[in-house]
PDB file of C-alpha atoms in Angstrom:
ATOM      1  CA  MET A   1       0.000   0.000   0.000  1.00 86.00           C
ATOM      2  CA  LEU A   2       2.864   2.361   0.705  1.00 82.00           C
ATOM      3  CA  GLN A   3       4.407   2.161  -2.759  1.00 79.00           C
ATOM      4  CA  GLN A   4       4.133   5.693  -4.162  1.00 78.00           C
ATOM      5  CA  THR A   5       1.421   6.596  -1.637  1.00 82.00           C
ATOM      6  CA  PRO A   6       1.915   8.800   1.449  1.00 82.00           C
ATOM      7  CA  VAL A   7       1.650   7.172   4.871  1.00 84.00           C
ATOM      8  CA  ASN A   8      -1.102   9.542   6.010  1.00 87.00           C
ATOM      9  CA  ARG A   9      -3.328   8.339   3.166  1.00 90.00           C
ATOM     10  CA  VAL A  10      -2.466   4.664   3.711  1.00 92.00           C
ATOM     11  CA  LEU A  11      -2.969   4.339   7.478  1.00 94.00           C
ATOM     12  CA  PRO A  12      -6.782   4.659   7.532  1.00 94.00           C
ATOM     13  CA  LYS A  13      -7.054   2.202   4.611  1.00 94.00           C
ATOM     14  CA  TRP A  14      -4.617  -0.196   6.276  1.00 94.00           C
ATOM     15  CA  HIS A  15      -6.740  -0.309   9.417  1.00 96.00           C
ATOM     16  CA  GLU A  16      -9.909  -0.864   7.344  1.00 95.00           C
ATOM     17  CA  TRP A  17      -8.221  -3.695   5.420  1.00 94.00           C
ATOM     18  CA  MET A  18      -6.907  -5.416   8.513  1.00 96.00           C
ATOM     19  CA  GLU A  19     -10.354  -5.219  10.085  1.00 97.00           C
ATOM     20  CA  ARG A  20     -11.978  -6.660   6.979  1.00 98.00           C
ATOM     21  CA  TRP A  21      -9.257  -9.115   5.894  1.00 98.00           C
ATOM     22  CA  PRO A  22      -7.034  -9.956   8.889  1.00 98.00           C
ATOM     23  CA  SER A  23      -5.053 -12.626   7.028  1.00 97.00           C
ATOM     24  CA  PRO A  24      -3.989 -13.561   3.500  1.00 97.00           C
ATOM     25  CA  THR A  25      -6.589 -16.359   3.575  1.00 98.00           C
ATOM     26  CA  HIS A  26      -9.381 -13.874   4.314  1.00 98.00           C
ATOM     27  CA  LEU A  27      -8.213 -11.595   1.500  1.00 98.00           C
ATOM     28  CA  ALA A  28      -7.858 -14.532  -0.902  1.00 98.00           C
ATOM     29  CA  ALA A  29     -11.523 -15.429  -0.374  1.00 98.00           C
ATOM     30  CA  ALA A  30     -12.723 -11.908  -1.249  1.00 98.00           C
ATOM     31  CA  ALA A  31     -14.110 -10.945  -4.640  1.00 98.00           C
ATOM     32  CA  SER A  32     -11.709  -8.898  -6.791  1.00 97.00           C
ATOM     33  CA  SER A  33     -14.348  -6.194  -7.119  1.00 96.00           C
ATOM     34  CA  ASP A  34     -14.515  -5.841  -3.316  1.00 97.00           C
ATOM     35  CA  VAL A  35     -10.735  -5.594  -3.117  1.00 97.00           C
ATOM     36  CA  ILE A  36     -10.628  -2.828  -5.731  1.00 96.00           C
ATOM     37  CA  LYS A  37     -13.455  -0.922  -4.013  1.00 95.00           C
ATOM     38  CA  ALA A  38     -11.638  -1.155  -0.668  1.00 95.00           C
ATOM     39  CA  TRP A  39      -8.456   0.155  -2.340  1.00 94.00           C
ATOM     40  CA  ASP A  40     -10.306   3.381  -3.185  1.00 90.00           C
ATOM     41  CA  ARG A  41      -8.191   6.571  -3.133  1.00 86.00           C
ATOM     42  CA  LEU A  42      -4.833   4.784  -2.873  1.00 91.00           C
ATOM     43  CA  GLY A  43      -4.202   4.954  -6.628  1.00 88.00           C
ATOM     44  CA  TYR A  44      -2.788   2.311  -8.945  1.00 90.00           C
ATOM     45  CA  PRO A  45      -5.610  -0.248  -8.506  1.00 92.00           C
ATOM     46  CA  ARG A  46      -3.460  -2.892 -10.210  1.00 94.00           C
ATOM     47  CA  ARG A  47      -1.536  -3.066  -6.922  1.00 93.00           C
ATOM     48  CA  ALA A  48      -4.749  -4.160  -5.193  1.00 95.00           C
ATOM     49  CA  LEU A  49      -5.225  -6.935  -7.734  1.00 96.00           C
ATOM     50  CA  ARG A  50      -1.607  -8.118  -7.317  1.00 96.00           C
ATOM     51  CA  LEU A  51      -2.050  -8.115  -3.540  1.00 96.00           C
ATOM     52  CA  HIS A  52      -5.225 -10.164  -3.956  1.00 98.00           C
ATOM     53  CA  GLU A  53      -3.443 -12.602  -6.296  1.00 98.00           C
ATOM     54  CA  SER A  54      -0.545 -12.873  -3.841  1.00 98.00           C
ATOM     55  CA  ALA A  55      -2.991 -13.649  -1.024  1.00 98.00           C
ATOM     56  CA  GLN A  56      -4.444 -16.446  -3.148  1.00 98.00           C
ATOM     57  CA  VAL A  57      -0.995 -17.922  -3.824  1.00 98.00           C
ATOM     58  CA  ILE A  58      -0.100 -17.628  -0.128  1.00 98.00           C
ATOM     59  CA  SER A  59      -3.316 -19.408   0.837  1.00 98.00           C
ATOM     60  CA  GLN A  60      -2.946 -22.160  -1.748  1.00 98.00           C
ATOM     61  CA  HIS A  61       0.800 -22.806  -1.602  1.00 98.00           C
ATOM     62  CA  HIS A  62       2.052 -21.506   1.747  1.00 98.00           C
ATOM     63  CA  GLY A  63      -0.648 -22.586   4.176  1.00 98.00           C
ATOM     64  CA  GLY A  64      -1.918 -19.024   4.546  1.00 97.00           C
ATOM     65  CA  GLU A  65       1.429 -17.813   5.942  1.00 98.00           C
ATOM     66  CA  VAL A  66       3.447 -15.101   4.218  1.00 98.00           C
ATOM     67  CA  PRO A  67       6.709 -16.661   2.978  1.00 98.00           C
ATOM     68  CA  THR A  68       9.841 -15.735   4.890  1.00 98.00           C
ATOM     69  CA  THR A  69      12.454 -16.193   2.165  1.00 98.00           C
ATOM     70  CA  TYR A  70      13.483 -13.735  -0.512  1.00 96.00           C
ATOM     71  CA  GLU A  71      13.031 -16.276  -3.300  1.00 97.00           C
ATOM     72  CA  ALA A  72       9.532 -17.316  -2.198  1.00 98.00           C
ATOM     73  CA  LEU A  73       8.463 -13.685  -1.883  1.00 98.00           C
ATOM     74  CA  LEU A  74       9.785 -12.869  -5.363  1.00 98.00           C
ATOM     75  CA  ALA A  75       7.609 -15.673  -6.746  1.00 98.00           C
ATOM     76  CA  LEU A  76       4.449 -13.879  -5.566  1.00 98.00           C
ATOM     77  CA  PRO A  77       2.528 -11.774  -8.121  1.00 96.00           C
ATOM     78  CA  GLY A  78       3.637  -8.146  -8.123  1.00 93.00           C
ATOM     79  CA  VAL A  79       6.513  -8.658  -5.676  1.00 96.00           C
ATOM     80  CA  GLY A  80       9.901  -7.359  -6.794  1.00 94.00           C
ATOM     81  CA  ASP A  81      13.234  -6.704  -5.087  1.00 93.00           C
ATOM     82  CA  TYR A  82      12.018  -3.712  -3.095  1.00 92.00           C
ATOM     83  CA  THR A  83       8.828  -5.332  -1.800  1.00 93.00           C
ATOM     84  CA  ALA A  84      10.558  -8.617  -0.951  1.00 96.00           C
ATOM     85  CA  GLY A  85      13.270  -6.760   0.973  1.00 96.00           C
ATOM     86  CA  ALA A  86      10.719  -4.567   2.752  1.00 94.00           C
ATOM     87  CA  ILE A  87       8.642  -7.570   3.848  1.00 96.00           C
ATOM     88  CA  LEU A  88      11.687  -9.465   5.121  1.00 97.00           C
ATOM     89  CA  SER A  89      13.035  -6.431   6.946  1.00 96.00           C
ATOM     90  CA  PHE A  90       9.909  -4.775   8.339  1.00 95.00           C
ATOM     91  CA  ALA A  91       7.625  -7.777   8.869  1.00 95.00           C
ATOM     92  CA  PHE A  92      10.130 -10.459   9.851  1.00 96.00           C
ATOM     93  CA  GLY A  93      13.064  -8.477  11.249  1.00 95.00           C
ATOM     94  CA  LYS A  94      15.491 -10.114   8.833  1.00 96.00           C
ATOM     95  CA  ARG A  95      18.541  -8.388   7.427  1.00 95.00           C
ATOM     96  CA  ALA A  96      17.497  -7.381   3.916  1.00 96.00           C
ATOM     97  CA  VAL A  97      18.240  -4.641   1.408  1.00 94.00           C
ATOM     98  CA  VAL A  98      15.334  -2.183   1.079  1.00 94.00           C
ATOM     99  CA  LEU A  99      16.090   0.237  -1.741  1.00 93.00           C
ATOM    100  CA  ASP A 100      13.404   2.763  -2.561  1.00 92.00           C
ATOM    101  CA  THR A 101      14.049   6.033  -4.402  1.00 92.00           C
ATOM    102  CA  ASN A 102      14.855   7.920  -1.205  1.00 94.00           C
ATOM    103  CA  VAL A 103      17.295   5.310   0.115  1.00 96.00           C
ATOM    104  CA  ARG A 104      19.030   5.107  -3.258  1.00 96.00           C
ATOM    105  CA  ARG A 105      19.433   8.897  -3.375  1.00 96.00           C
ATOM    106  CA  VAL A 106      20.886   9.037   0.164  1.00 97.00           C
ATOM    107  CA  ILE A 107      23.356   6.214  -0.525  1.00 97.00           C
ATOM    108  CA  ASN A 108      24.445   7.712  -3.845  1.00 95.00           C
ATOM    109  CA  ARG A 109      25.052  11.157  -2.400  1.00 96.00           C
ATOM    110  CA  TRP A 110      26.640   9.905   0.812  1.00 97.00           C
ATOM    111  CA  HIS A 111      28.949   7.223  -0.596  1.00 95.00           C
ATOM    112  CA  VAL A 112      29.222   7.665  -4.354  1.00 94.00           C
ATOM    113  CA  GLY A 113      29.161  11.458  -4.553  1.00 93.00           C
ATOM    114  CA  ALA A 114      26.514  11.489  -7.264  1.00 92.00           C
ATOM    115  CA  GLU A 115      23.509  13.778  -7.040  1.00 92.00           C
ATOM    116  CA  PHE A 116      21.106  11.088  -8.260  1.00 92.00           C
ATOM    117  CA  PRO A 117      21.281   7.313  -8.658  1.00 91.00           C
ATOM    118  CA  THR A 118      21.143   5.766 -12.095  1.00 88.00           C
ATOM    119  CA  THR A 119      17.712   5.095 -13.549  1.00 89.00           C
ATOM    120  CA  SER A 120      17.938   1.378 -12.904  1.00 89.00           C
ATOM    121  CA  LEU A 121      19.518  -0.361  -9.948  1.00 89.00           C
ATOM    122  CA  SER A 122      23.020  -1.637 -10.732  1.00 90.00           C
ATOM    123  CA  LYS A 123      24.764  -4.648  -9.205  1.00 93.00           C
ATOM    124  CA  ALA A 124      27.385  -2.306  -7.730  1.00 93.00           C
ATOM    125  CA  GLU A 125      24.715  -0.156  -6.083  1.00 93.00           C
ATOM    126  CA  ARG A 126      23.000  -3.213  -4.627  1.00 94.00           C
ATOM    127  CA  ALA A 127      26.356  -4.561  -3.368  1.00 96.00           C
ATOM    128  CA  LEU A 128      27.129  -1.213  -1.701  1.00 96.00           C
ATOM    129  CA  ALA A 129      23.713  -1.202  -0.013  1.00 95.00           C
ATOM    130  CA  GLU A 130      24.321  -4.779   1.137  1.00 95.00           C
ATOM    131  CA  GLU A 131      27.602  -3.670   2.750  1.00 96.00           C
ATOM    132  CA  LEU A 132      26.017  -0.684   4.477  1.00 95.00           C
ATOM    133  CA  ILE A 133      22.959  -2.225   6.095  1.00 94.00           C
ATOM    134  CA  PRO A 134      23.296  -3.311   9.688  1.00 92.00           C
ATOM    135  CA  GLU A 135      21.780  -6.413  11.244  1.00 89.00           C
ATOM    136  CA  ARG A 136      18.720  -4.393  12.315  1.00 87.00           C
ATOM    137  CA  SER A 137      17.981  -3.370   8.746  1.00 90.00           C
ATOM    138  CA  ALA A 138      14.354  -2.318   9.350  1.00 94.00           C
ATOM    139  CA  LEU A 139      15.405   0.518  11.636  1.00 95.00           C
ATOM    140  CA  TRP A 140      18.119   1.579   9.193  1.00 95.00           C
ATOM    141  CA  ALA A 141      15.827   1.372   6.150  1.00 93.00           C
ATOM    142  CA  GLY A 142      13.062   3.333   7.848  1.00 93.00           C
ATOM    143  CA  ALA A 143      15.454   6.027   9.027  1.00 95.00           C
ATOM    144  CA  THR A 144      17.134   6.285   5.622  1.00 96.00           C
ATOM    145  CA  MET A 145      13.755   6.510   3.868  1.00 93.00           C
ATOM    146  CA  GLU A 146      12.785   9.366   6.186  1.00 94.00           C
ATOM    147  CA  LEU A 147      16.152  11.067   5.693  1.00 97.00           C
ATOM    148  CA  GLY A 148      15.670  10.952   1.923  1.00 96.00           C
ATOM    149  CA  ALA A 149      12.057  12.099   2.104  1.00 93.00           C
ATOM    150  CA  LEU A 150      12.584  14.984   4.521  1.00 95.00           C
ATOM    151  CA  ILE A 151      16.237  16.124   4.365  1.00 97.00           C
ATOM    152  CA  CYS A 152      18.123  14.632   1.410  1.00 97.00           C
ATOM    153  CA  THR A 153      15.330  15.484  -0.990  1.00 96.00           C
ATOM    154  CA  SER A 154      15.458  15.368  -4.756  1.00 94.00           C
ATOM    155  CA  LYS A 155      15.027  19.137  -5.043  1.00 93.00           C
ATOM    156  CA  LYS A 156      16.534  21.595  -2.561  1.00 94.00           C
ATOM    157  CA  PRO A 157      18.088  19.153  -0.060  1.00 96.00           C
ATOM    158  CA  ALA A 158      18.557  20.541   3.456  1.00 96.00           C
ATOM    159  CA  CYS A 159      22.216  19.557   3.676  1.00 96.00           C
ATOM    160  CA  GLU A 160      22.924  21.699   6.741  1.00 96.00           C
ATOM    161  CA  GLU A 161      20.345  19.663   8.686  1.00 97.00           C
ATOM    162  CA  CYS A 162      21.672  16.297   7.507  1.00 97.00           C
ATOM    163  CA  PRO A 163      23.320  14.047  10.108  1.00 97.00           C
ATOM    164  CA  LEU A 164      25.566  12.635   7.347  1.00 97.00           C
ATOM    165  CA  ARG A 165      26.848  16.012   6.109  1.00 96.00           C
ATOM    166  CA  ALA A 166      30.374  15.602   7.515  1.00 97.00           C
ATOM    167  CA  THR A 167      30.939  12.380   5.570  1.00 97.00           C
ATOM    168  CA  CYS A 168      28.729  13.029   2.537  1.00 97.00           C
ATOM    169  CA  ALA A 169      30.784  12.487  -0.623  1.00 96.00           C
ATOM    170  CA  TRP A 170      28.450  14.675  -2.693  1.00 96.00           C
ATOM    171  CA  ARG A 171      28.750  17.581  -0.228  1.00 95.00           C
ATOM    172  CA  CYS A 172      32.530  17.125   0.129  1.00 94.00           C
ATOM    173  CA  ALA A 173      32.861  17.245  -3.683  1.00 93.00           C
ATOM    174  CA  GLY A 174      31.046  20.588  -3.807  1.00 93.00           C
ATOM    175  CA  TYR A 175      27.623  19.282  -4.867  1.00 92.00           C
ATOM    176  CA  PRO A 176      28.436  18.391  -8.474  1.00 89.00           C
ATOM    177  CA  ALA A 177      25.366  18.434 -10.694  1.00 85.00           C
ATOM    178  CA  GLY A 178      24.386  15.030 -11.898  1.00 71.00           C
ATOM    179  CA  THR A 179      22.737  13.869 -15.030  1.00 53.00           C
ATOM    180  CA  PRO A 180      19.280  15.421 -15.141  1.00 50.00           C
ATOM    181  CA  MET A 181      16.628  12.944 -14.112  1.00 47.00           C
ATOM    182  CA  ARG A 182      14.582  11.612 -17.014  1.00 47.00           C
ATOM    183  CA  THR A 183      11.062  12.894 -17.090  1.00 53.00           C
ATOM    184  CA  GLN A 184       8.232  10.533 -17.724  1.00 55.00           C
ATOM    185  CA  GLY A 185       6.188  11.127 -20.848  1.00 59.00           C
ATOM    186  CA  LYS A 186       2.726  12.513 -20.380  1.00 63.00           C
ATOM    187  CA  TRP A 187      -0.102  10.044 -20.759  1.00 56.00           C
ATOM    188  CA  HIS A 188      -3.017  11.176 -22.856  1.00 59.00           C
ATOM    189  CA  GLY A 189      -6.074   9.018 -22.653  1.00 51.00           C
TER     190      GLY A 189
END
């Protein structure tokens, strides 16, 4: 629910969902139309359908329990690297790489000295993130997400407020401008 949707919009929906469908098995038994209606105002309704499909797979192949391995999570509909890492880290307390846009930006500025990360995640970037994350990766990921969302922002970062400013490679290099971020084409429909 939190992918590309602010927490303040998700929380009320999350509580409604958990009240209505407290487990993957409950969600799996719901009609797709009910799932989409309940998703209202969160945007990207395809995410609701993937979540519903994942709940069905979890119910049918995992005894109703969310898988606890990276590989099993990746096999679920709509689950990619980020979501699998987030589930392992936040739900199960396992050490896992959680790389959203904000985390990638913080790591790139702090360690690489680049204003923005590359468009797609590279093996080197993933390896660097793997080196950086501590055993309690959920705390680190959450804090780094917040740092990127509130301080190390895409536009007008508040570098003087950043706790990493003394060791930030981008700051130490004099804030070199990076490659301009690609803009997404407008959709006309």
